[in-house]
mmCIF file of C-alpha atoms in Angstrom:
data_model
loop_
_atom_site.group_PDB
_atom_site.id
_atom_site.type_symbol
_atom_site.label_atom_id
_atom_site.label_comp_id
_atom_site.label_asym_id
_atom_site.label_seq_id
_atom_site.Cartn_x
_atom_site.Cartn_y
_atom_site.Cartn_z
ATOM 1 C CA UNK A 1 87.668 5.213 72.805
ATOM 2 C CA UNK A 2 86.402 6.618 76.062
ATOM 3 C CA UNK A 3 82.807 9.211 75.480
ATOM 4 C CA UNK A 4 84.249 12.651 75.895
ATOM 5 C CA UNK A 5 82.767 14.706 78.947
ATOM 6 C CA UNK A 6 81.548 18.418 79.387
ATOM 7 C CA UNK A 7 84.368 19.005 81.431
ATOM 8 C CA UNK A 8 86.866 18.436 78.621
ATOM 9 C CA UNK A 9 84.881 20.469 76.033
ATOM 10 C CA UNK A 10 84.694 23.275 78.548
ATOM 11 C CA UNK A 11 88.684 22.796 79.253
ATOM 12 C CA UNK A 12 88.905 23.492 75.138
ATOM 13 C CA UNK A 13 86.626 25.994 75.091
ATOM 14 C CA UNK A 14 87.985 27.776 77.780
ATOM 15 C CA UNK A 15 85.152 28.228 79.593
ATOM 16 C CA UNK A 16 83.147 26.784 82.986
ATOM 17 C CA UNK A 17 81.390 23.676 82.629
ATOM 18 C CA UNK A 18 78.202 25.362 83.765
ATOM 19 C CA UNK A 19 78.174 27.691 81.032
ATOM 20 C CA UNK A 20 79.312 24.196 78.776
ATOM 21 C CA UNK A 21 75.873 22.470 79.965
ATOM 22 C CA UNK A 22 74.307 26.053 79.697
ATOM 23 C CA UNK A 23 74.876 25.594 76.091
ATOM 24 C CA UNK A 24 74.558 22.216 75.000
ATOM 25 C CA UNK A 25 71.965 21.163 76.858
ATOM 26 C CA UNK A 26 69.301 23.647 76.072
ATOM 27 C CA UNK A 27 69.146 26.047 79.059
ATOM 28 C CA UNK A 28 67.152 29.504 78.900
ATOM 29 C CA UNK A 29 70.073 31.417 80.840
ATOM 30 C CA UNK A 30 72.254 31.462 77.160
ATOM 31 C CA UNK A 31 75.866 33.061 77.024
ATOM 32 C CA UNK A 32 76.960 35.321 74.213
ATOM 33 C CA UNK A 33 77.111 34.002 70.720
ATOM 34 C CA UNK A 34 80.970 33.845 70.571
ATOM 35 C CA UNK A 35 81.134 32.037 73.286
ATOM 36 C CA UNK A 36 78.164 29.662 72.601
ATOM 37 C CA UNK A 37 79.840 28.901 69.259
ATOM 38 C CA UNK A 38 83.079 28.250 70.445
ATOM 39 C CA UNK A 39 81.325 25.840 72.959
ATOM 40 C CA UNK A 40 79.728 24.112 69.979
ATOM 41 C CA UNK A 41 82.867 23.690 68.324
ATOM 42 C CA UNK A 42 84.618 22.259 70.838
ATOM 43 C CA UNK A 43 82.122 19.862 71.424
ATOM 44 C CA UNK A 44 82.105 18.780 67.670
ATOM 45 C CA UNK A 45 85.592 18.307 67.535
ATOM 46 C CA UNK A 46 85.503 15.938 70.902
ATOM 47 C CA UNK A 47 82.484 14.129 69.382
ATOM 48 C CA UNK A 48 80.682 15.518 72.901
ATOM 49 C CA UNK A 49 77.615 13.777 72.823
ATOM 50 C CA UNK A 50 74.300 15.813 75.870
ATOM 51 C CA UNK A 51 73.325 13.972 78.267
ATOM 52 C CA UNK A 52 69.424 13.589 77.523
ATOM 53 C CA UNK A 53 68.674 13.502 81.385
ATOM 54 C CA UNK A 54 71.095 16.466 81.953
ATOM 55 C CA UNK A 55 68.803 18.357 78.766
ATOM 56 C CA UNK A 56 65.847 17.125 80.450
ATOM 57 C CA UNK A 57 66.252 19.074 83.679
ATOM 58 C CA UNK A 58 67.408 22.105 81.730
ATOM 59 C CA UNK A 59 64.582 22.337 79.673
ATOM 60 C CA UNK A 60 61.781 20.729 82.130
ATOM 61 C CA UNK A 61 60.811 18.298 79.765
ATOM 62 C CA UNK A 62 62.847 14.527 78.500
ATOM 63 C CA UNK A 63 60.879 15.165 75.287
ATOM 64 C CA UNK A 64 59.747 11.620 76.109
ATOM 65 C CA UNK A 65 56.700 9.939 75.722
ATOM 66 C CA UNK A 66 56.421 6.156 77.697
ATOM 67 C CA UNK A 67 53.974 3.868 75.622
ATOM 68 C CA UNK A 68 52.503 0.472 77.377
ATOM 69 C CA UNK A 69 50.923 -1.426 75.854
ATOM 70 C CA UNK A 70 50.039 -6.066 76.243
ATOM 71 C CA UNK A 71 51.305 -6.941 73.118
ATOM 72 C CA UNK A 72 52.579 -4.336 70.390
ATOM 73 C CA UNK A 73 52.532 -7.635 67.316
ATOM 74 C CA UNK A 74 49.221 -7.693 68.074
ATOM 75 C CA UNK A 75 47.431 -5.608 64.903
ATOM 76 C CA UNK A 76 45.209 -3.674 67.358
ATOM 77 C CA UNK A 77 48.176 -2.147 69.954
ATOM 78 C CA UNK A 78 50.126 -1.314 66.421
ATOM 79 C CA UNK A 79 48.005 0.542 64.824
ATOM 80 C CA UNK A 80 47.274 2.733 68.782
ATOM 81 C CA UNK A 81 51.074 2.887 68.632
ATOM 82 C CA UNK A 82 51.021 4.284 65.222
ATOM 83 C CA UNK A 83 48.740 7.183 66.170
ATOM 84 C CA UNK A 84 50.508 7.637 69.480
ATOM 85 C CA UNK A 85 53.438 7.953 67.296
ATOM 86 C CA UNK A 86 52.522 10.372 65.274
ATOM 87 C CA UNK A 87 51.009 12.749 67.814
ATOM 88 C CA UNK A 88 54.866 12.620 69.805
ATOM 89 C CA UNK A 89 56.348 13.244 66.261
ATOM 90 C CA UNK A 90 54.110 17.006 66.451
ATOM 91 C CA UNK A 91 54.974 17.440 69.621
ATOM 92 C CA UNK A 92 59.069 16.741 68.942
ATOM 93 C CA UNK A 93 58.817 13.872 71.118
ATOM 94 C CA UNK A 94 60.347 10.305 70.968
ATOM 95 C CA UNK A 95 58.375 7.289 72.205
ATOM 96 C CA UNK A 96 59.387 4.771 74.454
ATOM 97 C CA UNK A 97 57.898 1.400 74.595
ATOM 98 C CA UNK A 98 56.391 -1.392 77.195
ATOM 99 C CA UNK A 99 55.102 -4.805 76.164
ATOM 100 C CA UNK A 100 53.697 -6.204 79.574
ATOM 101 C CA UNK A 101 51.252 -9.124 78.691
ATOM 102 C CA UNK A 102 48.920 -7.220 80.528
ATOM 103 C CA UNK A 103 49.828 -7.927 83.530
ATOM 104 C CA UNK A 104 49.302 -5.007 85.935
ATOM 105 C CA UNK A 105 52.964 -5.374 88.120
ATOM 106 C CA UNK A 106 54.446 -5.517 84.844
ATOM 107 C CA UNK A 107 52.962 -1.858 83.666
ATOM 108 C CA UNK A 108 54.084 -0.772 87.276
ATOM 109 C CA UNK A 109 57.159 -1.373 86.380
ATOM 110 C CA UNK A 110 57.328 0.251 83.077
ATOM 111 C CA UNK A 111 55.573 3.549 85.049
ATOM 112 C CA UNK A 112 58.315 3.425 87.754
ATOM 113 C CA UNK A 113 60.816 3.320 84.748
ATOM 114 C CA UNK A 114 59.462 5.923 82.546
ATOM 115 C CA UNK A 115 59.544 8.115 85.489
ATOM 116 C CA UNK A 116 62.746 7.792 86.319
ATOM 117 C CA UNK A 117 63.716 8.769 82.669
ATOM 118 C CA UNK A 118 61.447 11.706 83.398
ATOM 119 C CA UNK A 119 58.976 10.923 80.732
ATOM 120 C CA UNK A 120 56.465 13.929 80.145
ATOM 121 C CA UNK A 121 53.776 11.869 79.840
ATOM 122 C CA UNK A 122 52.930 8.349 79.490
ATOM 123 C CA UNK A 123 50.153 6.476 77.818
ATOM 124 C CA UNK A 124 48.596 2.883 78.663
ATOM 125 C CA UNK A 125 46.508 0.830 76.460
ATOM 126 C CA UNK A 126 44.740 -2.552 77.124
ATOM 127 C CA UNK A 127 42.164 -3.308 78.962
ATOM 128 C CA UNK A 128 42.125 -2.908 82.475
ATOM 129 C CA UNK A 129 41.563 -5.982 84.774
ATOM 130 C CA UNK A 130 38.998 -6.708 87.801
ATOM 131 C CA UNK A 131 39.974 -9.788 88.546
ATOM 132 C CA UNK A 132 40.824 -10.411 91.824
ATOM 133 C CA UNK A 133 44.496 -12.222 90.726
ATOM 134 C CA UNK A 134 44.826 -8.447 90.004
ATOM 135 C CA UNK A 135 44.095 -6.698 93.067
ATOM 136 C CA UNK A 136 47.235 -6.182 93.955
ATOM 137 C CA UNK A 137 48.940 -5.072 91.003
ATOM 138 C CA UNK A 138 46.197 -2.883 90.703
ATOM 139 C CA UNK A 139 46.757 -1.417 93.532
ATOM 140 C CA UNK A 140 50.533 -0.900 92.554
ATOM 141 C CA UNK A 141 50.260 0.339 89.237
ATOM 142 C CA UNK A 142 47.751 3.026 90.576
ATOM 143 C CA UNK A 143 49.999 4.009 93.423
ATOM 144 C CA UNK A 144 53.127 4.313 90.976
ATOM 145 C CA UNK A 145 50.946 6.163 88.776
ATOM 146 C CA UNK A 146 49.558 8.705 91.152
ATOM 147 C CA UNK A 147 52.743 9.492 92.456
ATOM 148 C CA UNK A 148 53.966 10.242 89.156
ATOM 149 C CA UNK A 149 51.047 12.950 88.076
ATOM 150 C CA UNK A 150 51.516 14.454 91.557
ATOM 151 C CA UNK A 151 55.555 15.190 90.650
ATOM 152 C CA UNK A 152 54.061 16.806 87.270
ATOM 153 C CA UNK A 153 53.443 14.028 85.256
ATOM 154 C CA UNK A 154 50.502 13.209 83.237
ATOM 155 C CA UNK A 155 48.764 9.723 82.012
ATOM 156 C CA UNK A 156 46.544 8.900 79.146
ATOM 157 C CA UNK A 157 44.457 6.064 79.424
ATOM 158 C CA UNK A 158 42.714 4.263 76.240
ATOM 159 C CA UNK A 159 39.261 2.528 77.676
ATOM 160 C CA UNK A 160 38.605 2.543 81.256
ATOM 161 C CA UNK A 161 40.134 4.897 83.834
ATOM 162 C CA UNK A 162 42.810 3.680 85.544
ATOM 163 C CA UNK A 163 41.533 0.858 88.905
ATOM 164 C CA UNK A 164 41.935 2.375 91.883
ATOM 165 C CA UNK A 165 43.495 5.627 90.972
ATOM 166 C CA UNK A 166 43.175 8.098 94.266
ATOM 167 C CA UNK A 167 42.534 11.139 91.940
ATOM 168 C CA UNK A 168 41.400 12.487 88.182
ATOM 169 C CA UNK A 169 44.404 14.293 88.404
ATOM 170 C CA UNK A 170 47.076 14.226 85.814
ATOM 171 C CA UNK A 171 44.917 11.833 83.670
ATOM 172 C CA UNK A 172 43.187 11.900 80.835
ATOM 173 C CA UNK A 173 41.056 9.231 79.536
ATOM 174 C CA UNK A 174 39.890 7.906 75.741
ATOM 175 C CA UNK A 175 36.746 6.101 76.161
ATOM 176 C CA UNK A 176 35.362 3.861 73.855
ATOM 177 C CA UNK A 177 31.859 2.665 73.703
ATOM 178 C CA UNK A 178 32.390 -0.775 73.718
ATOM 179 C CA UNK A 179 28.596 -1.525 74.906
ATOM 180 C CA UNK A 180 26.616 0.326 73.238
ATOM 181 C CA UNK A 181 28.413 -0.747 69.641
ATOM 182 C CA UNK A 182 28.607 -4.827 70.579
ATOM 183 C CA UNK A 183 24.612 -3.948 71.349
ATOM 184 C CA UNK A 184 24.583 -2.311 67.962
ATOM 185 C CA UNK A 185 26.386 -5.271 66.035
ATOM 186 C CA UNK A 186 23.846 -7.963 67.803
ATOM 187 C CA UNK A 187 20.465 -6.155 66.970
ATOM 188 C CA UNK A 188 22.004 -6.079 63.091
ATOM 189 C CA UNK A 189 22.887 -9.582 63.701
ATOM 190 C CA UNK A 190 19.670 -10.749 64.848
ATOM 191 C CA UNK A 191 17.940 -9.453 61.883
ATOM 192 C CA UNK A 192 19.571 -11.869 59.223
ATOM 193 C CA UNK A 193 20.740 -14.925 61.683
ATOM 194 C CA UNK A 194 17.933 -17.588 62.886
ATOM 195 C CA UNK A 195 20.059 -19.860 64.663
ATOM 196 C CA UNK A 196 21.594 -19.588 68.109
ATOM 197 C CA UNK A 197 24.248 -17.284 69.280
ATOM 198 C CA UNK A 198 27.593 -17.991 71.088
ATOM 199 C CA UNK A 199 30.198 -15.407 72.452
ATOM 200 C CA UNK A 200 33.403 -16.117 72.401
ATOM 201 C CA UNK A 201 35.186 -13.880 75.196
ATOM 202 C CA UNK A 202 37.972 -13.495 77.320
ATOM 203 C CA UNK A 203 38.933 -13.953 80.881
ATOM 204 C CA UNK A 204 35.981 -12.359 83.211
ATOM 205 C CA UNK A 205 36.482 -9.277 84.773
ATOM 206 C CA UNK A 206 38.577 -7.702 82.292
ATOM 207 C CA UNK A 207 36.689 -4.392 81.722
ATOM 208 C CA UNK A 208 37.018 -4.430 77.794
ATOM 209 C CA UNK A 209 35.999 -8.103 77.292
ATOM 210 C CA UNK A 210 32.759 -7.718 79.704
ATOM 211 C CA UNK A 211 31.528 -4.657 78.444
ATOM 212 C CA UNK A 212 31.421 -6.202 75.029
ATOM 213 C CA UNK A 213 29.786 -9.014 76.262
ATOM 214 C CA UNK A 214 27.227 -7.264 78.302
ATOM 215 C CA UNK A 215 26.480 -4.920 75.045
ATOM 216 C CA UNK A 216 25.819 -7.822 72.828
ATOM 217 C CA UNK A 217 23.533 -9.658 75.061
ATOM 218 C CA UNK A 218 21.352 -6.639 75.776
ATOM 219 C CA UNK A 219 21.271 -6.450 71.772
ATOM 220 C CA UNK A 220 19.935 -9.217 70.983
ATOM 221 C CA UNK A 221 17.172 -9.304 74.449
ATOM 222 C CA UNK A 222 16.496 -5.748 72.211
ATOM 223 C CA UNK A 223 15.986 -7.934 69.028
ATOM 224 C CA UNK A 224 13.458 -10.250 71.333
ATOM 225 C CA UNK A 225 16.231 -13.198 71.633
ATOM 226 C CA UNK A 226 17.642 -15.364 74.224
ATOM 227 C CA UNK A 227 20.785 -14.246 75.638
ATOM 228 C CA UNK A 228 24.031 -16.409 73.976
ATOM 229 C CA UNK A 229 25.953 -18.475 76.112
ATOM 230 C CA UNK A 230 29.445 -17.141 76.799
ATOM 231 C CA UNK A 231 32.516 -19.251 76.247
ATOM 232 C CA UNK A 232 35.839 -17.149 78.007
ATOM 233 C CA UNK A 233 39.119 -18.206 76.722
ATOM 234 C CA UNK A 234 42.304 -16.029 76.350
ATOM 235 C CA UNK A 235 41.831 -12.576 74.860
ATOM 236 C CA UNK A 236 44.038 -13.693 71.682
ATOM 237 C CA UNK A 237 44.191 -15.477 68.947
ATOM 238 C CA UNK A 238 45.254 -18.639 70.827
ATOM 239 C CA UNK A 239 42.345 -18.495 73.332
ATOM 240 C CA UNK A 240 39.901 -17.621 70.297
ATOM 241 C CA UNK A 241 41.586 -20.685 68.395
ATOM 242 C CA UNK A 242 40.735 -23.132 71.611
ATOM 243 C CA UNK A 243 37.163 -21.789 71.568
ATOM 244 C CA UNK A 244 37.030 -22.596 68.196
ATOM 245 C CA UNK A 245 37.896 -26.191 68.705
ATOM 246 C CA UNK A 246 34.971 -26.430 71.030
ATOM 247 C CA UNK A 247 32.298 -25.455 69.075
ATOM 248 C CA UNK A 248 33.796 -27.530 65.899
ATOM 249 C CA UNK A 249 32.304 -30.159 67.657
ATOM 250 C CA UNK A 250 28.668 -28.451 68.051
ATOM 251 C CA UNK A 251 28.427 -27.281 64.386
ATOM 252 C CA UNK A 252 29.803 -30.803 62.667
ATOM 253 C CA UNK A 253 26.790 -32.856 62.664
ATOM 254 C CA UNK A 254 26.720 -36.316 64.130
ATOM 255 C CA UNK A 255 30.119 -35.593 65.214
ATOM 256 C CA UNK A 256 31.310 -36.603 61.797
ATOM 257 C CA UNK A 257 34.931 -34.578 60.502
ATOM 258 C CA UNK A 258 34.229 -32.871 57.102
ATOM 259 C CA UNK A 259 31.920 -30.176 56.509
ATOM 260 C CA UNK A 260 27.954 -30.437 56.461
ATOM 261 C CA UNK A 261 26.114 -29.761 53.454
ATOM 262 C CA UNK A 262 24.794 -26.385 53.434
ATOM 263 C CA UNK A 263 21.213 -26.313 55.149
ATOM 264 C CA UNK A 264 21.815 -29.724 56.366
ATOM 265 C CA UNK A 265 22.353 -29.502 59.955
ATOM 266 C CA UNK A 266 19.683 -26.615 60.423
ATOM 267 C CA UNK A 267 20.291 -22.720 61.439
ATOM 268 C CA UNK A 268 23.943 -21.994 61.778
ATOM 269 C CA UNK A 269 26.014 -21.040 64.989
ATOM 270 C CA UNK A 270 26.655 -17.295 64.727
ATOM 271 C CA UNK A 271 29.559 -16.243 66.727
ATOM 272 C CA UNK A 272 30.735 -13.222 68.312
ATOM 273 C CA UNK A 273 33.840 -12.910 69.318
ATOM 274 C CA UNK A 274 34.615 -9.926 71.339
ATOM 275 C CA UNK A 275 37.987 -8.849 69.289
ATOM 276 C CA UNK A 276 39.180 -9.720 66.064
ATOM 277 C CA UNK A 277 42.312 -11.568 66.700
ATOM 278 C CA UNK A 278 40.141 -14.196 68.578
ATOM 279 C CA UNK A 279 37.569 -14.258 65.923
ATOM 280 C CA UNK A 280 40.627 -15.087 63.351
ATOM 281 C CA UNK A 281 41.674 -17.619 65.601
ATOM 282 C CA UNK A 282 38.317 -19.300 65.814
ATOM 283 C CA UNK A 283 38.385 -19.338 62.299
ATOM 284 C CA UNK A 284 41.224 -20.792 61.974
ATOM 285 C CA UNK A 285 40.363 -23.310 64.069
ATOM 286 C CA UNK A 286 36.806 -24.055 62.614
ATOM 287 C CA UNK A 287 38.922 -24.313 59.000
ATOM 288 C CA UNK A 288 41.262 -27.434 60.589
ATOM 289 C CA UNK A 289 38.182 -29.487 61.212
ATOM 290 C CA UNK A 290 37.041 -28.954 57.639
ATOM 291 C CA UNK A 291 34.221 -26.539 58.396
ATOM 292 C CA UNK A 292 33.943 -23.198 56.742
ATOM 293 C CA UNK A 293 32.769 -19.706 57.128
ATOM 294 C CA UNK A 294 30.061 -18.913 56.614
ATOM 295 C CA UNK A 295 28.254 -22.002 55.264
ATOM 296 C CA UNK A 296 29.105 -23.605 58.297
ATOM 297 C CA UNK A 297 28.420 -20.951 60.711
ATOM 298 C CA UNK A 298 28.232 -17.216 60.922
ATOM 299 C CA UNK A 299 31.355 -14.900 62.776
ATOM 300 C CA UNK A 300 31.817 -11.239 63.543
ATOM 301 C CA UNK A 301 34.729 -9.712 65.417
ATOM 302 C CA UNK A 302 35.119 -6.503 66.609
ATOM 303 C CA UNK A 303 38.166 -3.322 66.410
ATOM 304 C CA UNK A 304 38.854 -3.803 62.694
ATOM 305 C CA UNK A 305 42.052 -4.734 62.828
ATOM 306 C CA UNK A 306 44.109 -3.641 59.798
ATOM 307 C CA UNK A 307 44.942 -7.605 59.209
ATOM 308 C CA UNK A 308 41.216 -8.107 58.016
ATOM 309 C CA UNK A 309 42.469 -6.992 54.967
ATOM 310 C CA UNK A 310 43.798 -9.860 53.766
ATOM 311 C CA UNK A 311 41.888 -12.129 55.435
ATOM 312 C CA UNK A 312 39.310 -14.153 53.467
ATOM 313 C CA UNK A 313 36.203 -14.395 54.238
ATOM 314 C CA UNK A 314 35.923 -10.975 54.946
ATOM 315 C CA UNK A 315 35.047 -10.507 58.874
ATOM 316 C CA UNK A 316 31.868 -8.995 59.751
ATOM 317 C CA UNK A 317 33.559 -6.494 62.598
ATOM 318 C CA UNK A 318 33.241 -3.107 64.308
ATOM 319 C CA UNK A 319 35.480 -0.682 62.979
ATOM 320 C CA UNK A 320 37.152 1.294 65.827
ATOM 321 C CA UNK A 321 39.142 4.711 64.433
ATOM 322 C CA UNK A 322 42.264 2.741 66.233
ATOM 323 C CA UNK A 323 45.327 5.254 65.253
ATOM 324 C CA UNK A 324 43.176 8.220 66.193
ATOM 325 C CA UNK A 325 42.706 6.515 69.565
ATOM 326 C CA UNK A 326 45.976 6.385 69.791
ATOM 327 C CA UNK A 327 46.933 10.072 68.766
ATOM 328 C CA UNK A 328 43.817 11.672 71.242
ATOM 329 C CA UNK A 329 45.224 9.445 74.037
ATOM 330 C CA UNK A 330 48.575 11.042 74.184
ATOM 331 C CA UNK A 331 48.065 13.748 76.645
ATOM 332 C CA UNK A 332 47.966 17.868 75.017
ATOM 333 C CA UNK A 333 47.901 16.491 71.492
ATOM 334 C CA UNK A 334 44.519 18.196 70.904
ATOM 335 C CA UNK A 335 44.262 21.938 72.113
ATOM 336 C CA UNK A 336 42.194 22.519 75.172
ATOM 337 C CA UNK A 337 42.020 18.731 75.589
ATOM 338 C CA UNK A 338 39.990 17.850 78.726
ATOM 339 C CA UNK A 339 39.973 14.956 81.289
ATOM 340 C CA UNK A 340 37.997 12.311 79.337
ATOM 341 C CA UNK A 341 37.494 11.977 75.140
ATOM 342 C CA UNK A 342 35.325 10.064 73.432
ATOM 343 C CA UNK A 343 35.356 8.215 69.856
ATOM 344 C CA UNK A 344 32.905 6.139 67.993
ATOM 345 C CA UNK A 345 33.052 3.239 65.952
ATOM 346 C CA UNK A 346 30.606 1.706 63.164
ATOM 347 C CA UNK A 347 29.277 -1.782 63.080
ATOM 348 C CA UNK A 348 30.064 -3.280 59.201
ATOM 349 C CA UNK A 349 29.032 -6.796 58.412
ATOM 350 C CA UNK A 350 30.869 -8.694 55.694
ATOM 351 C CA UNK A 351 30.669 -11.860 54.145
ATOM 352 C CA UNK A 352 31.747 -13.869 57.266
ATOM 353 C CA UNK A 353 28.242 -13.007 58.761
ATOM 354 C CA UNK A 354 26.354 -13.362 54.860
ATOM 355 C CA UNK A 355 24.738 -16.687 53.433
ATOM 356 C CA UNK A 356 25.386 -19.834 54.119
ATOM 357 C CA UNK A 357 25.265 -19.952 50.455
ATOM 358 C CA UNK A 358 28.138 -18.061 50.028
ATOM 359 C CA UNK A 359 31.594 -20.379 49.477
ATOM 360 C CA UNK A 360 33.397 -18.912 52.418
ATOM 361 C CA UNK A 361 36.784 -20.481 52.991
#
């Protein structure tokens, strides 16, 4: 059956189709009550179903919110998706979502879409890229975004401000001290590890991955130590896995497969890999050549990824308020909110980072 249209519920009403849309899709400039509720009727007898985009330019607002995020199965963008969530839920808003890998033409795309919906604000999480490969799309996504806040819009941003954005605004920023609390977690480390440090991270020049980096390495020249050499892999759980294949072959002594006897092949490796999901996969990886955490070697993470929970050993991490990040970074979902927010996290070590002693698994 063919989707009735105003003009027919107007037609039974007996009444314009301006004063129709007047009343069904929301606009200030109201008729009387008789005739609004004869307008209803009709329309619930014809099964009249508002246009949302007609509603939308009645009420200036969609009452829609455009989420983008690299990869929404991955435990970290869930749980930012969750808060984001439930700030649009106090605000009456629905949520629309973006996967895009991260790639920056990708999130250009899902702008340029959004706006065309007429989303009242949109949100982007993951890290933001300064790699050259990304120049371009850079440049894209920050001209599709610009243009956006200048027609009203307005874009949170979890992390770093958007690359090459002409103006402040229309945005509004989360920032999260990424280098100061990776400096934090290696000065702890250093105090209870003897052996050498490695950092697993991903691609360079993607803002979140370096800052981590360059945070841990100024904790431990803090602690007095040698800076770690940096191995950069994929910022996931496969790149963190591949990583971990690598130094499988460092930690097994003699190159023999099977574990090493506690103690026996020195100081253990400590690890650091600059998110959790790679630190799982390294793990992972580490387990399928017989070695095991931590009497093997030593491994912290870092967001505190609501998957730790179940993940044995327990990963030494730093626990990032995630779903609040996600709630602050949807723009006016805190009174009086202003251009730039910032959160803080806590460093918590856990048996993955404890005594070689310990079993591990």
């Amino acid at each position: 059956m063919a989707a009735s249209t105003l003009t027919e519920v107007a037609r039974l009403a007996g009444v314009s189709p301006a004063t129709a849309s007047r009343v069904l899709n929301g606009s200030a400039r109201t008729p009387g009550p008789d005739i609004a509720e004869r307008v209803r009727k009709a329309a619930d007898s014809l099964g009249y179903i508002p246009n949302a985009q007609a509603q939308g330019l009645a009420k200036s607002s969609s009452g829609l919110i455009g989420l983008i995020v690299h990869d929404i199965a991955d435990p970290y963008f869930s749980a930012i998706a969750r808060g984001v969530q439930a700030a649009a839920r106090h605000q009456n808003k629905m949520v629309l979502l973006a996967t895009t890998a991260g790639s920056p033409a990708d999130e250009r795309a899902a702008v340029a879409a959004f706006a065309a919906r007429r989303a009242d604000s949109i949100v982007i999480a993951g890290s933001r890229s300064a790699r050259t490969s990304d120049q371009k799309g850079n440049a894209e996504l920050a001209a599709e975004l610009d243009r956006y806040c200048r027609n009203g819009g307005r874009v949170g941003v979890v992390g770093h401000a958007v690359v090459g954005a002409e103006s402040d605004e229309g945005y509004h920023v989360v920032k999260v001290p990424n280098e100061e609390l990776a400096a934090e977690l290696a000065r702890e480390l250093a105090a209870v590890h003897t052996g050498d440090f490695v950092i697993i991270a991903g691609p360079e020049g993607l803002l979140t991955s370096d800052d981590r980096v360059r945070g841990f390495q100024r904790g431990l020249a803090d602690a007095g130590l040698p800076a770690a050499e940096v191995l950069h892999t994929g910022f996931d759980r496969a790149g963190g896995y591949e990583a971990g294949l690598e130094l499988a072959e460092r930690i097994r002594p003699h190159g023999d497969r099977g574990a090493a006897a506690p103690g026996s092949a020195g100081p253990r490796l400590c690890i650091f890999a600059v998110n959790d999901v790679m630190a799982i996969g390294a793990t992972a990886a580490l387990r399928s050549e017989g070695l095991r955490i931590p009497r093997d070697a030593a491994i912290a993470g870092f967001d505190d990824i609501e998957t730790l929970r179940d993940f044995r050993p327990a990963l030494s991490t730093v626990r990032l308020p995630l779903e609040e990040i996600g709630r602050l970074a949807v723009p006016g979902a805190v009174s009086g909110q202003a251009d730039a927010v910032a959160v803080s996290g806590e460093v918590t070590l856990r048996r993955s980072t404890g005594q070689a002693s310990d079993a591990g698994s």
